[in-house]
XYZ file of C-alpha atoms in Angstrom:
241
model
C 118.095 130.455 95.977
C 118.452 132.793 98.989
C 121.288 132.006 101.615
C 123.475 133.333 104.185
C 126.745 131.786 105.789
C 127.329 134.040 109.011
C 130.525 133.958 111.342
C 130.791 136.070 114.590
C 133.883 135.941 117.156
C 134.299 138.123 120.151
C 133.626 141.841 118.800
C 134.157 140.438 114.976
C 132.003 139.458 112.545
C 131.764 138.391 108.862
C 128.150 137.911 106.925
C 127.318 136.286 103.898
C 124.179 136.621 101.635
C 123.866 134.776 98.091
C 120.903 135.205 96.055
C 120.033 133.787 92.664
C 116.610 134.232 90.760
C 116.625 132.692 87.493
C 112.660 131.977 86.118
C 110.558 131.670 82.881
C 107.217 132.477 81.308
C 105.503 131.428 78.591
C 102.406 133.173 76.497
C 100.706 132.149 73.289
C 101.909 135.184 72.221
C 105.497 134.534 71.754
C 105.852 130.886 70.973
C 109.104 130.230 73.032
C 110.008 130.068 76.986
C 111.119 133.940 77.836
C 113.341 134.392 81.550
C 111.159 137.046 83.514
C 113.347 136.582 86.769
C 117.082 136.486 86.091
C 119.341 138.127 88.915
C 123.033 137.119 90.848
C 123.803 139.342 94.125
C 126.435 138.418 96.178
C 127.173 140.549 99.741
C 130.099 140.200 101.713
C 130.682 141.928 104.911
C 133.919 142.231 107.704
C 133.038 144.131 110.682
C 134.168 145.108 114.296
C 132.287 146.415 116.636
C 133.170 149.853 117.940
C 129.746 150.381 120.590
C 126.474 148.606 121.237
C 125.414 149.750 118.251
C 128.397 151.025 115.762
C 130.808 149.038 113.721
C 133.374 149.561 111.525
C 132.861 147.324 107.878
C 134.599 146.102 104.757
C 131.801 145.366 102.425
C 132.253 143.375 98.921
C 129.071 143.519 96.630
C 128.425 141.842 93.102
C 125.238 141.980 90.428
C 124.876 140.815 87.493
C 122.451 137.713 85.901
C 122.542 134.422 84.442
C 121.538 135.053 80.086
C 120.552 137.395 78.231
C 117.429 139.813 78.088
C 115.482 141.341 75.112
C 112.835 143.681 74.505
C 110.657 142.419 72.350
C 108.572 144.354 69.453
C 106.005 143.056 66.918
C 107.385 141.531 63.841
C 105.890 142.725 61.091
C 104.742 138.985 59.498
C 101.597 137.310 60.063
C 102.132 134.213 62.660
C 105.565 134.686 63.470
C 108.304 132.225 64.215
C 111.033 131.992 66.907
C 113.083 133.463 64.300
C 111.009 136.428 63.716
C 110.621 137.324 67.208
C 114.052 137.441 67.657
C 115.627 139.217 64.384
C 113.152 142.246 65.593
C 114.063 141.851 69.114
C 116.650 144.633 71.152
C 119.234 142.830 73.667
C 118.965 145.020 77.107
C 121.455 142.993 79.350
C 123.105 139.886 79.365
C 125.426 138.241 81.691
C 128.412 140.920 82.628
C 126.614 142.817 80.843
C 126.820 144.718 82.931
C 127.889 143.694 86.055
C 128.595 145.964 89.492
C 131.076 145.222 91.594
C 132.567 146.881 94.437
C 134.043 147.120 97.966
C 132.953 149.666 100.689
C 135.071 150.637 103.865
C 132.593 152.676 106.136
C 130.650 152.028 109.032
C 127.469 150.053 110.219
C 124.640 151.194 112.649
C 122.221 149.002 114.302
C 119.650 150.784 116.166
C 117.307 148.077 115.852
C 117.341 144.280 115.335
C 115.203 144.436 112.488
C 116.999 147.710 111.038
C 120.858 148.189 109.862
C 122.621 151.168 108.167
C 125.387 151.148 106.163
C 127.258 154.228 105.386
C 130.944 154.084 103.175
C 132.017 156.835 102.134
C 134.902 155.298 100.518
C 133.454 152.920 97.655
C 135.664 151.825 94.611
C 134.583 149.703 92.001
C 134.084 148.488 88.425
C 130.619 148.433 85.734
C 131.815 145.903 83.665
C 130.164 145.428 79.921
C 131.173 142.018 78.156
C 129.038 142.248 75.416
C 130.434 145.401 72.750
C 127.132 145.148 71.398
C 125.776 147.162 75.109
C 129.098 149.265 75.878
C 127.528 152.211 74.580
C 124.122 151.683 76.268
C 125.684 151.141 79.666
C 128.089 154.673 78.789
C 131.651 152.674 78.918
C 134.439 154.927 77.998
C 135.438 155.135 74.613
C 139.038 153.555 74.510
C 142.104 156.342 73.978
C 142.498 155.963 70.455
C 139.268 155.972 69.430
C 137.810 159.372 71.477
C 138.232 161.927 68.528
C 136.403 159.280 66.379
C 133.011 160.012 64.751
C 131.965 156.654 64.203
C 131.703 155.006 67.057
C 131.488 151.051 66.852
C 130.844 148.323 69.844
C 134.888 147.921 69.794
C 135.444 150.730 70.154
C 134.193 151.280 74.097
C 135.916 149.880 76.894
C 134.567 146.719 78.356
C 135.014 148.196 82.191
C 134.209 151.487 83.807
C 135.978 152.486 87.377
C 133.809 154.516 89.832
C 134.968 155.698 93.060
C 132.077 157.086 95.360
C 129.872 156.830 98.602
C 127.405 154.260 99.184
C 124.666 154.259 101.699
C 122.874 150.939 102.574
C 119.678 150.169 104.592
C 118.734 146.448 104.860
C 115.488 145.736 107.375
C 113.385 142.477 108.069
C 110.451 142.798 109.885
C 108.670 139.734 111.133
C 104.504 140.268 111.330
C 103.709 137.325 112.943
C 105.382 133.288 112.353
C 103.853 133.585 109.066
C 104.543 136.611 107.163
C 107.686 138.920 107.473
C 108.506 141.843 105.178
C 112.685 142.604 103.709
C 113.764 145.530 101.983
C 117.303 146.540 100.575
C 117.605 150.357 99.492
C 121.360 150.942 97.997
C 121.996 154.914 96.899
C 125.511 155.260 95.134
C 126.845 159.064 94.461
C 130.124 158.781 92.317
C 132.543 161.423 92.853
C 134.119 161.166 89.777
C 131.153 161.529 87.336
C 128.044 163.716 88.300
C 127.715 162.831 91.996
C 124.668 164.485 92.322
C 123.179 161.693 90.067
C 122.501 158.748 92.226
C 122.208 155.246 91.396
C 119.372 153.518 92.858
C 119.059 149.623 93.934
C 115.695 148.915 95.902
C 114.533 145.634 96.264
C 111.370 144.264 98.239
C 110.136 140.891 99.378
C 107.446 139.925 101.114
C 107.383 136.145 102.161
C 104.150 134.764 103.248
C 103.756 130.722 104.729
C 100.701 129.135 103.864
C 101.572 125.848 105.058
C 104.288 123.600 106.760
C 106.101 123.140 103.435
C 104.902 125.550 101.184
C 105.326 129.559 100.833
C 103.923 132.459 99.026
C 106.564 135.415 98.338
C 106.082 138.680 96.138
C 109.326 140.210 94.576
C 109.958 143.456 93.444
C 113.404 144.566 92.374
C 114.013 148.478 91.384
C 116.891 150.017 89.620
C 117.718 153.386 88.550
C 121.016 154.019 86.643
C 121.698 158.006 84.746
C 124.363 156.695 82.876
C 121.913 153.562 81.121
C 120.756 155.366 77.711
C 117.228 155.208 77.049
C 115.477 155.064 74.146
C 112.103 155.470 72.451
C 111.614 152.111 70.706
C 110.885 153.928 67.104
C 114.648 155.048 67.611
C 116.392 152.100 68.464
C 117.394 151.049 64.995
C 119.649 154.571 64.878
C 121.751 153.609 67.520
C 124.353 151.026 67.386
């Protein structure tokens, strides 16, 4: 589902863009349906136009997805089940877990129709982490009384993070011909209060391609770069909680 609910009055505006991706594959591999797509983003923008092409904005952003995601390994058993799939398997996300919020005051620049900038250098917001299981993955804070702890369990991590940083935003839709029209979505956030310099990085891409009065062809690519995710080699995993 992609959709947008747009309002405009004299110099004011206020935009609205929902999209939800939620698919499945399956392989004779790994007897059981897997989700391959599985994303929530949810934009919401106030603005007032200060020139032809500048405007001052309010901007409310949320990610997360629907279930959760694994990474799965080979079980060591010959013709494995469901089961065994899963009891080697790693969760990597699940839903609000984590999940970005945020709101932006800044401004917007429109040079182009098919090209807008968004630059807020005022950006506050939360990384939430439901799941204890990922706090430590996603780098919550561990909570007061447990920082001079040296075993450090799922509990013992805060569920919620607070950033407060600068976010720049480029959004731009160009239209080939009736039948084929390119998007892209490039998010950099700096946060002042841990490492600036290290950016995180949202880039997504779709290119949309009608074949026919009813039917479509689009390619999807979504990018994201986080410092603060902890990465590990897969013969490691099982040393970390």
């Amino acid at each position: 589902i992609d959709g947008t609910a747009n309002y405009k009055k004299d110099d004011s505006f206020w935009n609205n863009h929902l999209q939800m991706d939620y698919g499945f594959i399956y392989s004779d591999d790994k007897p059981f349906m897997q989700n391959n797509n599985d994303r929530i983003y949810f934009e919401s923008k106030w603005g007032y136009k200060a020139t032809k092409t500048l405007s001052y904005s309010a901007n409310f952003n949320f990610r997360s997805q629907f279930s959760d995601s694994y990474k799965y390994k080979n079980p060591a058993v010959e013709n494995p089940t469901k089961k065994d799939w899963m009891d080697a398997a790693t969760l990597m996300s699940g839903f609000f877990s984590p999940a970005y919020t945020d709101i932006g005051l800044g401004i917007d620049w429109t040079p182009k129709k098919w090209l807008s900038i968004n630059f807020a250098p005022l950006t506050g917001g939360f990384t939430i982490v439901k799941n204890e299981d990922l706090r430590n993955k996603y780098s919550m804070p561990l909570k007061k009384e447990y920082e001079d702890y040296e075993e450090i369990l799922g509990s013992y991590y805060k569920s919620y993070k607070f950033e407060l940083g600068a976010k720049l935003k480029l959004d731009s839709k160009i239209s080939i011909n009736d039948v084929f029209d390119y998007q892209t979505q490039l998010v950099l956030f700096s946060d002042y209060l841990n490492k600036p310099q290290n950016m995180r990085v949202n880039w997504d891409n779709s290119i949309n391609w009608k074949i026919a009065k009813y039917f479509s062809i689009a390619f999807k690519t979504f990018l994201i770069y986080d410092n603060d995710i902890l990465i590990v080699k897969e013969d490691d995993i099982d040393k970390y909680p």
